[in-house]
XYZ file of C-alpha atoms in Angstrom:
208
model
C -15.002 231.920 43.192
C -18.788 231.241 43.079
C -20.438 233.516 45.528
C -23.591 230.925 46.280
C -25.064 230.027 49.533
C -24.551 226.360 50.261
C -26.213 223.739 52.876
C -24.554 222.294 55.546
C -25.741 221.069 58.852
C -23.744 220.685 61.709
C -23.988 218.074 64.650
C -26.694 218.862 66.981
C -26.330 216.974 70.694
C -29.549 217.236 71.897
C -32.769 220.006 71.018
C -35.553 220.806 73.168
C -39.084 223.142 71.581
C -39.760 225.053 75.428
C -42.218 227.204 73.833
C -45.043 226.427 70.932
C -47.067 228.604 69.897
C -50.332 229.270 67.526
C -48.225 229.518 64.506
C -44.343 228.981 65.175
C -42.888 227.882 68.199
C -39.231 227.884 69.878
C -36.413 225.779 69.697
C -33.244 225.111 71.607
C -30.792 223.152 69.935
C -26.723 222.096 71.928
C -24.988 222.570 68.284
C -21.206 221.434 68.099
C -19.122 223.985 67.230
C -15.785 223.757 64.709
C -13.543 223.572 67.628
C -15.610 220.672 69.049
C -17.236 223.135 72.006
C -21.091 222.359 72.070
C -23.288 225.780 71.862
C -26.800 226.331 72.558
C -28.997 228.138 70.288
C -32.456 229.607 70.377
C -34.489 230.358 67.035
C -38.349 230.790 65.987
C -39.434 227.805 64.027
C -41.626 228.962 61.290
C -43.853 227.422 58.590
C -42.348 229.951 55.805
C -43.903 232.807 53.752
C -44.399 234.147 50.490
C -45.075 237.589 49.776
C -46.972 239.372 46.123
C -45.076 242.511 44.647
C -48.411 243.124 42.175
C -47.611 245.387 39.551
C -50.363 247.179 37.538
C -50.516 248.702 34.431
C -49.588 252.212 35.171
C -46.320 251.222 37.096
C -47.915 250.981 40.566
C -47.642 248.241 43.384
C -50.409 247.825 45.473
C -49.878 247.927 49.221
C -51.718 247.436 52.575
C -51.194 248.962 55.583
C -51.792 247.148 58.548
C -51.055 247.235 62.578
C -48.055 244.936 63.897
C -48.150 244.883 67.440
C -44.169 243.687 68.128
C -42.287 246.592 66.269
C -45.971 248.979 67.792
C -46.623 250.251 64.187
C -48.697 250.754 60.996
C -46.800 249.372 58.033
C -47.370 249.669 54.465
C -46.464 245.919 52.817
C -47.286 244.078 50.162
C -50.085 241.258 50.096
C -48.146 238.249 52.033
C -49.200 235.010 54.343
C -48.115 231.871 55.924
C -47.403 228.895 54.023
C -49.908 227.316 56.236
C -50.455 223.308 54.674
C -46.639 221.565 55.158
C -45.392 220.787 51.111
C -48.185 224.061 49.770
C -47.326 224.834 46.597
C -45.797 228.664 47.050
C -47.114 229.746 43.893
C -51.468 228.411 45.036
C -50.053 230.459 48.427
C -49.520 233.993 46.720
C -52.702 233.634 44.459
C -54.757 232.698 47.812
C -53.420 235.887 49.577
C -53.711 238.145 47.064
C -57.098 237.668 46.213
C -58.015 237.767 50.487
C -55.834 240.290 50.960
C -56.427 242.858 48.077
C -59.076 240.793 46.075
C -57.191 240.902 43.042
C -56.231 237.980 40.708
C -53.031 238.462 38.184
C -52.162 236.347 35.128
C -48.394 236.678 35.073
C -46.611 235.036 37.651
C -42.496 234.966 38.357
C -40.632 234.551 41.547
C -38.776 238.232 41.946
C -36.438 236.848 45.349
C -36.398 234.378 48.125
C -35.033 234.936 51.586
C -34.579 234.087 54.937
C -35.669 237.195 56.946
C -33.376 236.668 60.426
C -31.408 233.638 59.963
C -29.581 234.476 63.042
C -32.753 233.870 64.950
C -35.856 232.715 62.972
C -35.479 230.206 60.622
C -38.162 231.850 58.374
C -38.064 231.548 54.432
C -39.871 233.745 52.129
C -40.816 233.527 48.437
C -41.100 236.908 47.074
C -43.600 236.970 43.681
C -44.060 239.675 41.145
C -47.416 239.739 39.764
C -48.407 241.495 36.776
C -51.764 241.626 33.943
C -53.539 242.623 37.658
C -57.600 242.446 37.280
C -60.404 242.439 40.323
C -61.204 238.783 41.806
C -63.982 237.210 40.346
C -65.312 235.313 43.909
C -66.556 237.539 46.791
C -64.658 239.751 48.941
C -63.428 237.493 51.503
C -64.158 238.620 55.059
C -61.077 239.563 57.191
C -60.619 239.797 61.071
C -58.422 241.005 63.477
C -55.471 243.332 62.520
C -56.444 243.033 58.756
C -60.282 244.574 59.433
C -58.423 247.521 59.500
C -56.029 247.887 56.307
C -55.984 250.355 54.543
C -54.570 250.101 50.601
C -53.547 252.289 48.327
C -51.493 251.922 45.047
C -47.837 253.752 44.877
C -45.876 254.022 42.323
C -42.903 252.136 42.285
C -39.750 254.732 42.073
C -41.770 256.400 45.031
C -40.983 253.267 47.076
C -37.553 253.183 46.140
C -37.599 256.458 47.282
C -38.943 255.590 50.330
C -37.089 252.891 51.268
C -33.650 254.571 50.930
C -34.911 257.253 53.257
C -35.892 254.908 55.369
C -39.719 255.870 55.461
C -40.597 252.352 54.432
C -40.000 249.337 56.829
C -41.336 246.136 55.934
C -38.822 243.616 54.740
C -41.072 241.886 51.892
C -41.753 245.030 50.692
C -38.199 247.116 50.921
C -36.512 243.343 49.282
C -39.327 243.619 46.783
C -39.073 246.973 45.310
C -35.397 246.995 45.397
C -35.416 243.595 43.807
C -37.691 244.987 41.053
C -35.674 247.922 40.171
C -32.120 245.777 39.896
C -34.219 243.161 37.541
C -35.526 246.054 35.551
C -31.778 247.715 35.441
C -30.056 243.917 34.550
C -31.671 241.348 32.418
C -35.261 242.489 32.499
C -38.895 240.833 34.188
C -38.922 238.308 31.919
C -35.776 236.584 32.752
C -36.894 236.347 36.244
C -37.166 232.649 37.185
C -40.457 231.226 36.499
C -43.419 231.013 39.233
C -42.905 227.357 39.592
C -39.013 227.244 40.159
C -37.513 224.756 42.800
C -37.544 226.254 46.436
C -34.852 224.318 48.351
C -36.053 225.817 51.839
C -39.230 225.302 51.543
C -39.795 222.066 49.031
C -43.237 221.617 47.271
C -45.438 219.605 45.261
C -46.251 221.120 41.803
């Protein structure tokens, strides 16, 4: 038995969005059931993410740390963003929040995971990159606003995360999927069989 997720849609009656928002917005969908009974369900309809585990040269990831207002706490992440332009290539995504995020360009690229983050409620899909060969941005700092005026960043090493995220000390999905991810790559087939930075992204389709 191949343990693989697989698509499959089933028969919506009739949908409804009662709530749109800046960014995502709300859905309500009458789905038909197996026994034939018609449902409703609610979800977040989101553009999609991708997230930037950057690795440097002494074994560190670099992290922000930044305010989020629904969970009322300062999290340490990685660099991550919206996939803003419908079809945006993921891989022009992670470069373009790196360098705003961190201001840091890499020049190995390979996708580390993707996942949906609550596909019980959120329909959210995010591309999780390792980045390694890390060097400073060559444009200028770009100028940040809002909750991101105040990051902080710092660069930890990475069994300290693991650490961290077992003990639960560490919160933030990208980053606890990230790490994790990292260290069962490094203890299988290695970085460089991850899948390359351009491979096919079924839930979120793009343009090369």
């Amino acid at each position: 038995m191949t343990i693989k997720d697989t698509h499959e849609e089933w028969e919506i009656r009739a949908t409804e969005t009662p709530f749109v928002g800046n960014k995502t917005s709300v859905r309500t969908d009458e789905v038909v059931m197996p026994d034939g009974s018609v449902a409703r369900r609610d979800y977040q309809v989101h553009p999609g993410s991708v997230a930037v585990l950057a690795l440097d040269a002494e074994d560190r990831v670099l992290l922000i740390k930044q305010y989020r207002h629904p969970v009322r706490q300062k999290l340490w992440e990685i660099p991550a963003g919206l996939l803003d332009v419908p079809g945006e290539n993921p891989l022009h995504a992670a470069q373009r929040e790196l360098y705003e995020e961190a201001h840091v360009k890499a020049e190995d690229w390979r996708v580390l995971t993707d996942v949906y983050t609550t596909p019980g409620g959120c329909d959210e899909a995010v591309r999780i990159f390792l980045a390694r060969d890390l060097s400073e941005a060559d444009q200028e700092r770009f100028e940040v606003e809002d909750e991101e005026a105040d990051m902080e960043h710092a660069r930890v090493p990475v069994d300290e995360l693991v650490r961290g995220a077992l003990a639960g000390e560490l919160h933030n999905n990208c980053l606890v999927v990230g790490v994790l991810s990292l260290a069962a790559a490094r203890g299988g087939d290695g970085l460089d069989a991850l899948r390359p930075a351009d491979a096919p992204w079924p839930a979120r389709p793009f343009e090369s």
